Amino acid sequence: MIHPHNKYKEAWDILVIIATLYIAVETPLWLIFDYEQVGIIGVLAIIMPLIFLADLLVCFKTGYFSPTGKYIADTQKVAKQYLRTWFFIDALSIIPFDLIAEYYTQTYLQQLAFAEPSTFVWVLKLLALVRLLRLLHIFGIVRRWMQHDFMSPNMIRLGFVIFWLSIVAHWIACGWVALGMINPALPNFDNYLRALYWCVTTLTTIGYGDITPTTNIQIIYTMMVQMIGAAAYGYLIGNLASLLTNIDVAKANFRDKMGKVENFVRFHHVPKSIQEEIHNYYQYLWENRRGFSDSDILEELPHSLKLKIALYLNKDVIEKVPLFKHANRQLISQIALHLQPAIYLPGEYIFKAGDYGEEMYFISHGSVEVISPDEKTIMAILHEGDYFGEIALLNRSERTASVRASEFCDIYYLERKTLEKVVKQFPNFVQELKDMANKREKKI
Ligand code: CMP
């Protein structure tokens, strides 16, 4: 069984989408201009049904997710599900109606026909349009893409709207040619271009009136296209603004927040140097955390998901801190769930000697200086993967030294109550912490 998220399957889906698009564009053109499928178009006319046939077989071998989220890879269930959903459309799209129509008109088969050759050929040709239904597959594929994070969902939505508008405009233009708006003196391309021009000006409600309907059916067609145009126009204008602003929601929110902060500091005439510091802080926050504080988002999730995300988000710091190297998984999970992120600016004190200690800290990025209580000597410089603040927590005492960020620091802290829980459950781990605390205390 093939997993639907398998990367080869995804590449295959893209190939099938391209083939479907080609069919969606080419079939109506071939219907209205009735050209002979020779050269590259002839080759493609043979290849396309083969791709669709292969896709049909692939679909029989691709597992799916039930509405409850369960992955189903049972051959029989997969086949049943496929037969119930896409099989019929997919099977019809394999039949090369265009090739049959072409051979039919050219060969002796004509003599065997039970109907007038031209009527039969037209029925065959119209049946080729069934393939366009394959385009509906794209909805499912786009939904799957929106769940992946390679592009913003709003960007995909916008692309999807533009895609459908272009395809529909193409079909309407082909319909216009089919209704007789064709100048035999002009090549096919010129005729198509004029029809597309009429379609775009009508759909966008511009309608210059330089190409106008003459027969009744053309007038009815024009009215229908005008109505589609008005509806699509209203929908687009209504949604485009929100689609565009929401393309990068995180960035839009962040910009909004920065704007408010900047207005605030300007209004209160905060000195330029502090303004610059605030700006740098937000810049750092954006570049490193996309403007989000992890905990807000985690709060709403069920426990198991929260744990998975916490482990993933805190992977960096957990991997960097040697103390966690040999710790068991349960301990890591406990800690990952309770680590809180914080950012410190260059020169900022994280705490001062003599403060009462409520947290211990792990450095994810940047470095800090441990400064003696008399503020005269730098006793140590701690870097990525180091930790500090454990002495006051373990001894329930005051901070033995001051700690100051020497550059922008991404730090994770653990609160006293979490550490106390860990102390009870994992005595070995705490022994390691205590050993380090003793060593450090001796130096003081
Ligand atoms: P705490 O006393 O809670 O607050 C100050 C912290 O600085 C202390 O815990 C240790 O984690 C850390 N610290 C103190 N002395 C040293 C040292 N010599 N080398 C590295 N870190 C130290």
Coordinates of C-alpha atoms and ligand atoms in Angstrom, one line a residue:
M1 CA 0.0 0.0 0.0
I2 CA 1.2 3.5 -0.8
H3 CA 0.8 6.1 2.0
P4 CA -0.9 9.3 0.7
H5 CA 1.9 11.4 2.2
N6 CA 4.7 9.4 0.5
K7 CA 6.9 11.9 -1.3
Y8 CA 6.8 9.8 -4.5
K9 CA 3.1 9.8 -4.4
E10 CA 3.1 13.5 -4.0
A11 CA 5.3 13.9 -7.0
W12 CA 3.0 11.6 -8.9
D13 CA 0.0 13.8 -7.8
I14 CA 1.7 16.8 -9.3
L15 CA 2.2 15.0 -12.6
V16 CA -1.4 14.0 -12.6
I17 CA -2.5 17.6 -11.9
I18 CA -0.3 18.8 -14.8
A19 CA -1.9 16.1 -17.1
T20 CA -5.4 17.1 -15.9
L21 CA -4.7 20.8 -16.5
Y22 CA -3.5 20.0 -20.0
I23 CA -6.7 18.1 -20.7
A24 CA -8.8 20.8 -19.2
V25 CA -7.3 23.3 -21.6
E26 CA -6.8 21.2 -24.7
T27 CA -10.0 19.2 -24.9
P28 CA -12.4 22.3 -25.4
L29 CA -9.9 23.8 -27.9
W30 CA -9.9 20.5 -29.9
L31 CA -13.7 20.4 -29.8
I32 CA -14.2 23.9 -31.2
F33 CA -11.4 24.1 -33.7
D34 CA -11.6 20.4 -34.7
Y35 CA -7.9 20.3 -35.6
E36 CA -6.1 17.0 -36.3
Q37 CA -4.1 15.8 -33.3
V38 CA -0.7 15.4 -34.9
G39 CA 2.9 15.9 -33.8
I40 CA 3.3 16.7 -30.1
I41 CA -0.4 17.0 -29.5
G42 CA -0.9 13.6 -31.1
V43 CA 1.7 12.1 -28.8
L44 CA 0.2 13.8 -25.7
A45 CA -3.3 12.5 -26.8
I46 CA -1.9 9.0 -26.4
I47 CA 0.2 9.6 -23.2
M48 CA -2.7 11.3 -21.2
P49 CA -5.0 8.3 -21.1
L50 CA -2.0 6.2 -20.1
I51 CA -1.2 8.5 -17.2
F52 CA -4.8 8.4 -16.1
L53 CA -4.8 4.6 -16.3
A54 CA -1.7 4.5 -14.2
D55 CA -3.3 6.9 -11.7
L56 CA -6.3 4.6 -11.5
L57 CA -4.1 1.7 -10.5
V58 CA -2.2 3.9 -8.1
C59 CA -5.5 5.0 -6.5
F60 CA -6.4 1.3 -5.9
K61 CA -3.0 1.0 -4.1
T62 CA -3.2 4.2 -2.0
G63 CA -4.3 4.1 1.6
Y64 CA -6.6 6.8 3.0
F65 CA -7.6 8.5 6.2
S66 CA -11.1 7.8 7.5
P67 CA -13.1 10.8 8.8
T68 CA -12.1 9.9 12.3
G69 CA -8.4 10.3 11.3
K70 CA -7.6 6.5 11.2
Y71 CA -5.2 5.5 8.5
I72 CA -6.7 2.7 6.4
A73 CA -4.4 0.5 4.3
D74 CA -6.6 -2.6 3.9
T75 CA -6.7 -3.5 0.2
Q76 CA -10.5 -4.3 0.2
K77 CA -11.5 -1.2 2.1
V78 CA -9.3 1.0 -0.1
A79 CA -10.8 -0.5 -3.2
K80 CA -14.4 -0.1 -1.8
Q81 CA -13.7 3.5 -0.9
Y82 CA -12.3 4.3 -4.3
L83 CA -15.1 2.5 -6.2
R84 CA -17.6 4.6 -4.1
T85 CA -15.8 7.9 -4.8
W86 CA -13.6 8.7 -7.8
F87 CA -13.5 5.5 -9.7
F88 CA -16.3 6.2 -12.1
I89 CA -15.0 9.6 -13.2
D90 CA -11.4 8.3 -13.4
A91 CA -12.4 5.3 -15.5
L92 CA -14.4 7.4 -17.9
S93 CA -11.4 9.8 -18.3
I94 CA -9.2 6.9 -19.5
I95 CA -11.3 6.2 -22.5
P96 CA -9.6 8.2 -25.4
F97 CA -12.8 9.5 -26.9
D98 CA -10.8 12.0 -29.0
L99 CA -8.7 9.3 -30.6
I100 CA -11.8 7.1 -31.2
A101 CA -13.6 10.1 -32.8
E102 CA -10.6 10.8 -35.0
Y103 CA -10.2 7.2 -36.1
Y104 CA -13.9 6.9 -36.6
T105 CA -14.0 9.8 -39.1
Q106 CA -11.0 8.5 -40.9
T107 CA -11.6 4.7 -41.3
Y108 CA -14.0 2.2 -42.5
L109 CA -15.7 2.1 -39.1
Q110 CA -18.0 4.7 -40.6
Q111 CA -19.7 2.1 -42.6
L112 CA -20.6 0.1 -39.5
A113 CA -22.2 3.1 -37.7
F114 CA -25.7 2.8 -36.5
A115 CA -26.1 6.5 -36.5
E116 CA -25.2 9.4 -38.9
P117 CA -21.4 9.6 -38.8
S118 CA -21.4 13.2 -37.9
T119 CA -23.8 12.9 -35.0
F120 CA -21.9 9.9 -33.7
V121 CA -18.6 11.8 -33.9
W122 CA -20.2 14.7 -32.0
V123 CA -21.5 12.5 -29.3
L124 CA -18.0 11.0 -28.9
K125 CA -16.4 14.4 -28.9
L126 CA -18.8 15.7 -26.2
L127 CA -18.1 12.6 -24.1
A128 CA -14.4 13.7 -24.1
L129 CA -15.6 16.6 -21.9
V130 CA -16.2 14.1 -19.1
R131 CA -12.5 14.2 -18.4
L132 CA -12.9 17.8 -17.2
L133 CA -14.5 16.3 -14.1
R134 CA -11.1 15.1 -13.1
L135 CA -10.4 18.7 -12.2
L136 CA -12.5 18.1 -9.0
H137 CA -9.6 15.9 -7.8
I138 CA -7.7 19.1 -7.4
F139 CA -9.9 20.2 -4.4
G140 CA -8.7 17.2 -2.4
I141 CA -5.1 17.7 -3.4
V142 CA -5.2 21.4 -2.5
R143 CA -6.8 20.6 0.9
R144 CA -3.9 18.2 1.6
W145 CA -1.4 20.9 0.6
M146 CA -3.0 23.4 2.9
Q147 CA -2.2 21.0 5.8
H148 CA 1.4 21.0 4.9
D149 CA 3.4 24.0 5.7
F150 CA 5.3 24.7 2.6
M151 CA 3.1 27.6 1.7
S152 CA 0.7 29.8 3.6
P153 CA -2.9 28.4 3.3
N154 CA -4.1 31.8 2.2
M155 CA -1.6 32.0 -0.6
I156 CA -2.8 28.5 -1.7
R157 CA -6.4 29.8 -1.5
L158 CA -5.6 32.8 -3.6
G159 CA -3.8 30.7 -6.1
F160 CA -6.8 28.4 -6.3
V161 CA -9.2 31.3 -6.9
I162 CA -7.0 32.6 -9.7
F163 CA -6.6 29.1 -11.1
W164 CA -10.4 28.5 -11.3
L165 CA -11.1 32.0 -12.8
S166 CA -8.5 31.3 -15.5
I167 CA -9.9 27.9 -16.3
V168 CA -13.5 29.1 -16.4
A169 CA -12.5 32.1 -18.5
H170 CA -10.9 29.7 -21.0
W171 CA -14.0 27.5 -21.1
I172 CA -16.3 30.5 -21.6
A173 CA -14.1 31.7 -24.4
C174 CA -14.2 28.3 -26.0
G175 CA -18.0 28.3 -25.6
W176 CA -18.1 31.7 -27.4
V177 CA -16.2 30.3 -30.4
A178 CA -18.5 27.3 -30.4
L179 CA -21.5 29.6 -30.6
G180 CA -20.3 30.8 -34.0
M181 CA -18.1 33.8 -33.1
I182 CA -15.4 32.6 -35.4
N183 CA -13.9 34.4 -38.4
P184 CA -12.9 31.7 -40.9
A185 CA -10.4 34.1 -42.5
L186 CA -8.4 34.2 -39.2
P187 CA -6.1 31.5 -37.8
N188 CA -7.4 29.5 -34.8
F189 CA -5.2 31.4 -32.4
D190 CA -6.5 34.8 -33.4
N191 CA -10.1 33.6 -33.1
Y192 CA -9.4 32.2 -29.6
L193 CA -7.6 35.4 -28.6
R194 CA -10.6 37.5 -29.6
A195 CA -13.0 35.2 -27.8
L196 CA -10.8 35.3 -24.7
Y197 CA -10.7 39.1 -24.9
W198 CA -14.5 39.2 -25.1
C199 CA -14.8 36.8 -22.2
V200 CA -12.4 38.8 -20.0
T201 CA -14.0 42.2 -20.7
T202 CA -17.5 40.7 -20.0
L203 CA -16.5 38.8 -16.9
T204 CA -14.7 41.8 -15.4
T205 CA -17.9 43.8 -16.2
I206 CA -15.9 46.2 -18.4
G207 CA -17.7 45.2 -21.7
Y208 CA -16.4 47.7 -24.3
G209 CA -19.1 46.5 -26.6
D210 CA -16.8 46.1 -29.6
I211 CA -17.7 42.4 -29.8
T212 CA -21.4 41.9 -29.4
P213 CA -23.8 38.9 -29.7
T214 CA -26.0 38.7 -32.7
T215 CA -28.0 35.5 -32.5
N216 CA -30.5 34.8 -29.7
I217 CA -28.4 32.0 -28.2
Q218 CA -25.3 34.3 -28.2
I219 CA -27.4 37.0 -26.4
I220 CA -28.5 34.4 -23.8
Y221 CA -24.9 33.2 -23.4
T222 CA -23.7 36.8 -23.0
M223 CA -26.2 37.5 -20.2
M224 CA -25.2 34.3 -18.4
V225 CA -21.5 35.2 -18.6
Q226 CA -22.3 38.8 -17.4
M227 CA -24.1 37.3 -14.4
I228 CA -21.2 35.0 -13.6
G229 CA -18.9 38.0 -14.0
A230 CA -20.9 40.1 -11.6
A231 CA -21.0 37.3 -9.0
A232 CA -17.3 36.5 -9.3
Y233 CA -16.4 40.2 -9.2
G234 CA -18.4 40.7 -6.0
Y235 CA -16.9 37.6 -4.4
L236 CA -13.4 38.6 -5.4
I237 CA -13.6 42.2 -4.3
G238 CA -15.2 41.0 -1.0
N239 CA -12.5 38.4 -0.3
L240 CA -9.4 39.7 -2.0
A241 CA -8.6 42.3 0.6
S242 CA -8.9 39.8 3.5
L243 CA -7.1 37.1 1.5
L244 CA -4.2 39.5 0.8
T245 CA -3.9 40.8 4.4
N246 CA -4.1 37.2 5.7
I247 CA -1.5 35.8 3.5
D248 CA 1.0 36.1 6.3
V249 CA -1.2 36.4 9.4
A250 CA 1.7 36.2 11.7
K251 CA 3.6 39.0 10.0
A252 CA 0.4 41.1 9.8
N253 CA -0.3 40.7 13.5
F254 CA 3.3 41.3 14.3
R255 CA 3.4 44.5 12.2
D256 CA 0.3 45.7 13.9
K257 CA 1.7 45.1 17.4
M258 CA 5.0 46.8 16.5
G259 CA 3.0 49.8 15.1
K260 CA 1.2 50.1 18.4
V261 CA 4.4 49.9 20.4
E262 CA 6.1 52.5 18.2
N263 CA 3.2 54.9 18.5
F264 CA 3.2 54.5 22.2
V265 CA 6.9 55.2 22.7
R266 CA 6.7 58.2 20.3
F267 CA 3.7 59.6 22.1
H268 CA 5.5 59.4 25.5
H269 CA 8.7 60.8 24.0
V270 CA 10.7 57.8 25.1
P271 CA 14.4 58.5 24.4
K272 CA 15.7 57.4 21.0
S273 CA 18.2 54.9 22.5
I274 CA 15.4 53.0 24.4
Q275 CA 13.2 53.1 21.2
E276 CA 16.0 51.5 19.4
E277 CA 16.4 48.8 22.0
I278 CA 12.6 48.1 21.8
H279 CA 12.9 47.9 18.0
N280 CA 15.9 45.5 18.2
Y281 CA 14.0 43.3 20.7
Y282 CA 11.0 43.0 18.4
Q283 CA 13.3 42.3 15.5
Y284 CA 15.0 39.5 17.4
L285 CA 11.6 38.1 18.5
W286 CA 10.4 38.1 14.9
E287 CA 13.5 36.5 13.5
N288 CA 13.7 33.8 16.1
R289 CA 10.1 33.0 17.1
R290 CA 8.0 34.5 14.3
G291 CA 6.6 36.9 16.9
F292 CA 4.9 34.2 18.8
S293 CA 5.3 33.1 22.4
D294 CA 5.1 29.3 22.4
S295 CA 2.9 29.0 25.5
D296 CA -0.1 30.8 24.1
I297 CA -0.6 28.3 21.4
L298 CA 0.2 25.2 23.4
E299 CA -2.4 26.0 26.0
E300 CA -5.4 24.9 23.9
L301 CA -4.1 21.6 22.8
P302 CA -4.8 18.1 24.3
H303 CA -2.0 16.8 26.5
S304 CA -0.4 14.3 24.0
L305 CA -0.2 16.9 21.3
K306 CA 1.0 19.5 23.7
L307 CA 3.8 17.1 24.7
K308 CA 4.8 16.4 21.1
I309 CA 4.9 20.1 20.2
A310 CA 6.8 20.9 23.4
L311 CA 9.4 18.3 22.7
Y312 CA 9.7 19.5 19.2
L313 CA 9.9 23.2 20.1
N314 CA 12.3 22.6 22.9
K315 CA 14.3 20.1 21.0
D316 CA 17.1 22.6 20.5
V317 CA 17.7 23.4 24.1
I318 CA 17.2 19.8 25.2
E319 CA 19.8 18.6 22.7
K320 CA 22.2 21.3 23.7
V321 CA 22.2 20.9 27.5
P322 CA 24.6 18.0 28.4
L323 CA 22.7 17.6 31.6
F324 CA 19.8 16.1 29.6
K325 CA 22.0 13.8 27.5
H326 CA 21.5 10.7 29.7
A327 CA 18.2 11.7 31.2
N328 CA 15.3 9.3 30.6
R329 CA 12.4 10.1 28.3
Q330 CA 9.8 10.7 31.1
L331 CA 12.0 13.3 32.7
I332 CA 12.6 15.0 29.4
S333 CA 8.9 15.1 28.7
Q334 CA 8.2 16.6 32.2
I335 CA 10.8 19.2 31.6
A336 CA 9.9 20.0 28.0
L337 CA 6.3 20.6 29.0
H338 CA 7.2 23.2 31.6
L339 CA 10.1 25.0 30.0
Q340 CA 9.1 28.6 29.4
P341 CA 10.9 30.8 26.8
A342 CA 12.3 34.2 27.6
I343 CA 14.5 36.7 25.7
Y344 CA 17.0 38.9 27.4
L345 CA 18.6 42.0 25.8
P346 CA 22.4 42.6 25.8
G347 CA 23.4 44.0 29.2
E348 CA 20.1 43.1 30.9
Y349 CA 20.3 41.4 34.3
I350 CA 18.4 38.1 34.5
F351 CA 18.7 38.4 38.3
K352 CA 21.0 40.0 40.9
A353 CA 22.8 38.4 43.8
G354 CA 20.7 38.4 46.9
D355 CA 17.4 38.0 45.0
Y356 CA 15.1 35.2 46.0
G357 CA 15.3 32.5 43.4
E358 CA 12.1 31.0 41.8
E359 CA 13.5 29.7 38.5
M360 CA 16.5 28.0 37.0
Y361 CA 17.6 28.7 33.4
F362 CA 18.9 26.9 30.4
I363 CA 20.7 28.8 27.6
S364 CA 19.5 28.1 24.1
H365 CA 21.2 30.9 22.2
G366 CA 23.7 33.6 23.4
S367 CA 25.8 33.9 26.5
V368 CA 25.6 35.3 30.0
E369 CA 28.1 36.5 32.6
V370 CA 28.1 35.3 36.2
I371 CA 29.1 38.3 38.3
S372 CA 30.3 38.3 41.9
P373 CA 28.0 39.8 44.5
D374 CA 30.2 42.8 44.8
E375 CA 29.8 43.3 41.0
K376 CA 33.6 43.5 40.6
T377 CA 34.6 40.2 39.0
I378 CA 33.1 38.1 36.2
M379 CA 33.3 34.7 37.7
A380 CA 32.2 32.8 34.6
I381 CA 30.8 33.1 31.2
L382 CA 28.1 30.6 30.3
H383 CA 27.1 29.7 26.8
E384 CA 24.6 27.7 24.7
G385 CA 23.7 24.5 26.6
D386 CA 24.8 25.7 30.0
Y387 CA 22.4 26.2 32.9
F388 CA 22.4 28.5 35.9
G389 CA 20.2 29.5 38.9
E390 CA 20.1 26.0 40.3
I391 CA 21.8 26.8 43.7
A392 CA 19.1 29.1 45.0
L393 CA 16.4 26.7 44.0
L394 CA 18.1 23.6 45.5
N395 CA 19.1 25.3 48.7
R396 CA 16.0 27.4 49.0
S397 CA 18.4 30.3 49.4
E398 CA 19.2 33.7 47.8
R399 CA 21.0 34.0 44.6
T400 CA 24.7 33.5 45.1
A401 CA 25.7 35.7 42.2
S402 CA 24.3 38.1 39.6
V403 CA 23.7 36.9 36.0
R404 CA 23.7 39.3 33.1
A405 CA 23.1 38.7 29.4
S406 CA 26.1 39.7 27.3
E407 CA 24.2 39.5 24.0
F408 CA 20.7 38.7 22.9
C409 CA 19.8 35.6 24.8
D410 CA 17.2 32.9 24.1
I411 CA 16.7 31.3 27.5
Y412 CA 14.3 28.7 28.8
Y413 CA 13.4 28.6 32.5
L414 CA 12.0 26.1 34.8
E415 CA 9.9 27.1 37.8
R416 CA 10.5 25.9 41.3
K417 CA 7.4 23.8 41.5
T418 CA 8.4 21.8 38.4
L419 CA 11.9 21.3 39.7
E420 CA 10.5 20.1 43.0
K421 CA 8.3 17.5 41.2
V422 CA 11.3 16.4 39.2
V423 CA 13.4 16.2 42.5
K424 CA 10.9 13.7 43.9
Q425 CA 10.6 11.5 40.8
F426 CA 14.1 11.5 39.5
P427 CA 16.7 11.5 42.3
N428 CA 19.6 10.6 40.1
F429 CA 19.1 13.6 37.8
V430 CA 18.9 15.9 40.8
Q431 CA 22.1 14.4 42.2
E432 CA 23.9 15.6 39.1
L433 CA 22.5 19.1 39.6
K434 CA 23.5 19.1 43.2
D435 CA 27.1 18.0 42.4
M436 CA 27.4 20.9 40.0
A437 CA 25.9 23.3 42.5
N438 CA 28.4 22.2 45.2
K439 CA 31.3 22.7 42.8
R440 CA 30.1 26.2 41.9
E441 CA 29.4 27.1 45.5
K442 CA 32.9 26.2 46.5
K443 CA 34.3 28.7 44.0
I444 CA 32.2 31.4 45.5
Ligands
CMP1 P1 22.1 30.8 42.0 O1 22.9 31.0 43.2 O2 20.7 30.4 42.0 O3 22.2 32.2 41.1 C1 23.5 32.5 40.6 C2 23.9 31.4 39.7 O4 25.2 31.6 39.0 C3 24.1 30.2 40.5 O5 22.9 29.8 41.0 C4 24.9 29.3 39.6 O6 24.0 28.6 38.8 C5 25.7 30.3 38.8 N1 27.1 30.3 39.3 C6 27.6 30.7 40.5 N2 28.9 30.5 40.5 C7 29.3 30.0 39.3 C8 30.5 29.7 38.7 N3 31.7 29.8 39.4 N4 30.5 29.2 37.5 C9 29.4 29.1 36.8 N5 28.2 29.4 37.3 C10 28.1 29.9 38.5

